[in-house]
Amino acid sequence: MNIKKIRIHTISMPLKKPFVTHLQKVENREGMIIEVEDREGIIGLGEVVAFSTPWYTEETVRTCFHMLKDVLIPLLRRRPVSHPEELQKVFDTVRGNAMAKASMEMAVWDLYARQKEKPLWSVIGGTREKVLAGAVVGNATVEGMIAHTQELVDEGYERIKIKISKGSDIEVIRALRNEFPHLQLLADANSAYTLKDTEHLRNLDEFRLEMIEQPLGVDDLVEHAILQKELQTPICLDESIVTPHDMKSAIHLGSCGVVNIKLGRVGGYNAALDIYRLCQENGIRLWCGGMIEFGVSRAHNISLATLEGFSIPGDISSSLKYWDEDIIDTPIIASSGYVKRFDKSGIGVDLNQKRLKEVCENTEEYLL
Ligand code: OSB
Ligand code: MG
C-alpha cells in the first residue's frame, strides 16, 4: 500500500454538555486522530476512541499512544501490508489493545479505499444509502431525562437510548414510557447489576424496551445467559464482546439476542466483520455503537452501518449533539431517524484543518 508516514494528533475538546453514566462523567473528550499517508500523498484517517481514564475498557489515550508509537507502527514498518485484511495477522502478534489497533485499521482501510477511489462502505460490501440513527440520553434526574429526550425527539430522533443504574431505572423508564408511549426506547446499564438483581430487572419487562444493554459484568457471558432466560426484554451485549471468540461463546451460551458493534472495542474492521458474519449466521440482531467520538470515527461507523445486517438504529447521531464544531469538514447530520452515507472516496470526509489546529495538543510524525 506504499505507506510513507503516519501522524498522530492528540486532541482535546469540551463536550457541549457533560455525558453522565454511573461509571463516569465525561466533560472533556481527549482522543487521537491518525493520518496514514502513502507515497502519492493520499491520506487515510483513523481515530483512537479510548478515554482519558480506563472506565469503559482498560485502554486509555496514553496506553494507545504508547502502543501506536512503540509497538504497532514499528510492527507495520517491519511487515508492510498490501491489503488492510493483512493487518489482522500482523496485529495478532500483540495481545489486547483493541482501540490502538482499531485506530490503525480505520486509517489503513480508509487509505485503501481512497487509493481505489471507492467509498469505504462499498469496499466492505455495504448497501444501505442511509444508516439508522439514534441518540443517547445520559443519567440525570427524571425531569432532566424527559426534557433531554423531548429535545432529541423534536430534532427527529426516533430511537432513544437512556443510561440507567441501580436507583435510577424503573422510575425513569416508567416516566419516559408514559411520556413517549410509542418511542423506540432502550436502556444501557454499563454493568450496573448482578444476577442478584434478576427479580428487579424482570420489572422492566412491562415497559416494552427494545432491549437492555450490558446489564451485567464484562466477563459475565454465563450470567447473561442465565438472566436472558428470566427476561422477556432482549439482552444486548456491548462491553462483553471484544473478540469474535467472545461472540461465538455468547451465541453458544445464549447470552444475548442483540449485539452492538464498535470498531474501537473489537480492534477494527477485520474483527468487526467477523463478528458481523457470526451474528448474521446465528440470528443475532446488530447495531452500531458509539463512543462519544469525533467525526472521523463516526464516519467510519456510518460506513460500517451501511452493511445490510445493521437493521436496528445505532448510537449514530449528529456532530452537533456533542460538539460545537466537529473535527471533520462535512458535519454528520441525522434527520428523521437516518444519517445519509458519504459517497466520496474512503470514509468520505476530510479533516477540518482549522478546527484541528484549535483542539490539537500535540502532533507526532513517524516515517515508515
Ligand atoms: O456504553 O455504549 C456505551 C459512550 C461511551 C462509552 C460507552 C458507551 C457510550 C454510549 C454511546 O452510550 C454514546 C454516543 O456515542 O452517543
Ligand atoms: Mg453500552
PDB file of N, CA, C and O in Angstrom, residues 11 13 33 47 294-296 319 323 325-329 350-353 355-357 359:
ATOM      1  N   ILE A  11      -5.828  15.247  20.588  1.00  0.00           N
ATOM      2  CA  ILE A  11      -6.740  16.387  20.642  1.00  0.00           C
ATOM      3  C   ILE A  11      -7.569  16.351  21.922  1.00  0.00           C
ATOM      4  O   ILE A  11      -7.670  15.317  22.591  1.00  0.00           O
ATOM      5  N   MET A  13     -11.291  18.215  23.402  1.00  0.00           N
ATOM      6  CA  MET A  13     -12.416  19.107  23.087  1.00  0.00           C
ATOM      7  C   MET A  13     -13.486  19.004  24.177  1.00  0.00           C
ATOM      8  O   MET A  13     -13.826  17.901  24.596  1.00  0.00           O
ATOM      9  N   ILE A  33      -6.346  11.555  16.542  1.00  0.00           N
ATOM     10  CA  ILE A  33      -6.667  11.392  15.123  1.00  0.00           C
ATOM     11  C   ILE A  33      -5.402  10.867  14.435  1.00  0.00           C
ATOM     12  O   ILE A  33      -4.313  11.403  14.650  1.00  0.00           O
ATOM     13  N   GLU A  47      -9.164   7.026  14.178  1.00  0.00           N
ATOM     14  CA  GLU A  47      -9.344   7.734  15.448  1.00  0.00           C
ATOM     15  C   GLU A  47      -9.191   6.771  16.616  1.00  0.00           C
ATOM     16  O   GLU A  47      -9.688   5.639  16.567  1.00  0.00           O
ATOM     17  N   PHE A 294     -15.313  11.626  17.858  1.00  0.00           N
ATOM     18  CA  PHE A 294     -15.268  12.706  16.883  1.00  0.00           C
ATOM     19  C   PHE A 294     -15.701  12.179  15.525  1.00  0.00           C
ATOM     20  O   PHE A 294     -15.919  10.979  15.334  1.00  0.00           O
ATOM     21  N   GLY A 295     -15.775  13.111  14.567  1.00  0.00           N
ATOM     22  CA  GLY A 295     -16.352  12.780  13.268  1.00  0.00           C
ATOM     23  C   GLY A 295     -15.621  11.731  12.452  1.00  0.00           C
ATOM     24  O   GLY A 295     -16.227  11.071  11.616  1.00  0.00           O
ATOM     25  N   VAL A 296     -14.316  11.566  12.688  1.00  0.00           N
ATOM     26  CA  VAL A 296     -13.582  10.556  11.922  1.00  0.00           C
ATOM     27  C   VAL A 296     -14.131   9.171  12.259  1.00  0.00           C
ATOM     28  O   VAL A 296     -14.495   8.386  11.377  1.00  0.00           O
ATOM     29  N   SER A 319     -23.126  15.486  14.492  1.00  0.00           N
ATOM     30  CA  SER A 319     -21.918  16.092  15.071  1.00  0.00           C
ATOM     31  C   SER A 319     -22.290  17.103  16.156  1.00  0.00           C
ATOM     32  O   SER A 319     -21.618  17.210  17.184  1.00  0.00           O
ATOM     33  N   TRP A 323     -20.670  18.297  19.913  1.00  0.00           N
ATOM     34  CA  TRP A 323     -19.604  19.268  19.618  1.00  0.00           C
ATOM     35  C   TRP A 323     -20.145  20.588  19.078  1.00  0.00           C
ATOM     36  O   TRP A 323     -21.063  20.602  18.259  1.00  0.00           O
ATOM     37  N   GLU A 325     -18.191  22.351  17.200  1.00  0.00           N
ATOM     38  CA  GLU A 325     -17.709  22.183  15.830  1.00  0.00           C
ATOM     39  C   GLU A 325     -16.909  20.890  15.767  1.00  0.00           C
ATOM     40  O   GLU A 325     -16.024  20.669  16.600  1.00  0.00           O
ATOM     41  N   ASP A 326     -17.228  20.040  14.811  1.00  0.00           N
ATOM     42  CA  ASP A 326     -16.572  18.732  14.710  1.00  0.00           C
ATOM     43  C   ASP A 326     -15.203  18.866  14.027  1.00  0.00           C
ATOM     44  O   ASP A 326     -14.860  19.894  13.464  1.00  0.00           O
ATOM     45  N   ILE A 327     -14.452  17.780  14.064  1.00  0.00           N
ATOM     46  CA  ILE A 327     -13.089  17.734  13.537  1.00  0.00           C
ATOM     47  C   ILE A 327     -13.070  17.447  12.026  1.00  0.00           C
ATOM     48  O   ILE A 327     -12.027  17.499  11.390  1.00  0.00           O
ATOM     49  N   ILE A 328     -14.240  17.145  11.454  1.00  0.00           N
ATOM     50  CA  ILE A 328     -14.317  16.826  10.020  1.00  0.00           C
ATOM     51  C   ILE A 328     -14.931  17.989   9.232  1.00  0.00           C
ATOM     52  O   ILE A 328     -15.643  18.822   9.794  1.00  0.00           O
ATOM     53  N   ASP A 329     -14.640  18.006   7.915  1.00  0.00           N
ATOM     54  CA  ASP A 329     -15.062  19.158   7.102  1.00  0.00           C
ATOM     55  C   ASP A 329     -16.535  19.112   6.704  1.00  0.00           C
ATOM     56  O   ASP A 329     -17.093  20.133   6.297  1.00  0.00           O
ATOM     57  N   ASP A 350     -12.994  14.725   5.107  1.00  0.00           N
ATOM     58  CA  ASP A 350     -11.601  15.070   5.390  1.00  0.00           C
ATOM     59  C   ASP A 350     -11.536  15.846   6.698  1.00  0.00           C
ATOM     60  O   ASP A 350     -12.575  16.200   7.272  1.00  0.00           O
ATOM     61  N   LEU A 351     -10.319  16.115   7.148  1.00  0.00           N
ATOM     62  CA  LEU A 351     -10.184  16.864   8.397  1.00  0.00           C
ATOM     63  C   LEU A 351     -10.507  18.338   8.183  1.00  0.00           C
ATOM     64  O   LEU A 351     -10.202  18.910   7.143  1.00  0.00           O
ATOM     65  N   ASN A 352     -11.139  18.907   9.181  1.00  0.00           N
ATOM     66  CA  ASN A 352     -11.364  20.350   9.236  1.00  0.00           C
ATOM     67  C   ASN A 352     -10.102  20.932   9.884  1.00  0.00           C
ATOM     68  O   ASN A 352      -9.943  20.917  11.097  1.00  0.00           O
ATOM     69  N   GLN A 353      -9.173  21.390   9.019  1.00  0.00           N
ATOM     70  CA  GLN A 353      -7.833  21.772   9.497  1.00  0.00           C
ATOM     71  C   GLN A 353      -7.876  22.916  10.514  1.00  0.00           C
ATOM     72  O   GLN A 353      -7.093  22.936  11.466  1.00  0.00           O
ATOM     73  N   ARG A 355     -10.294  23.573  12.657  1.00  0.00           N
ATOM     74  CA  ARG A 355     -10.748  23.027  13.942  1.00  0.00           C
ATOM     75  C   ARG A 355      -9.653  22.172  14.581  1.00  0.00           C
ATOM     76  O   ARG A 355      -9.443  22.211  15.790  1.00  0.00           O
ATOM     77  N   LEU A 356      -8.948  21.399  13.741  1.00  0.00           N
ATOM     78  CA  LEU A 356      -7.868  20.546  14.250  1.00  0.00           C
ATOM     79  C   LEU A 356      -6.825  21.400  14.974  1.00  0.00           C
ATOM     80  O   LEU A 356      -6.384  21.065  16.070  1.00  0.00           O
ATOM     81  N   LYS A 357      -6.464  22.520  14.362  1.00  0.00           N
ATOM     82  CA  LYS A 357      -5.474  23.423  14.974  1.00  0.00           C
ATOM     83  C   LYS A 357      -5.929  23.889  16.353  1.00  0.00           C
ATOM     84  O   LYS A 357      -5.157  23.962  17.291  1.00  0.00           O
ATOM     85  N   VAL A 359      -7.952  22.445  18.512  1.00  0.00           N
ATOM     86  CA  VAL A 359      -8.102  21.452  19.579  1.00  0.00           C
ATOM     87  C   VAL A 359      -6.890  20.531  19.735  1.00  0.00           C
ATOM     88  O   VAL A 359      -6.867  19.679  20.620  1.00  0.00           O
TER      89      VAL A 359
END
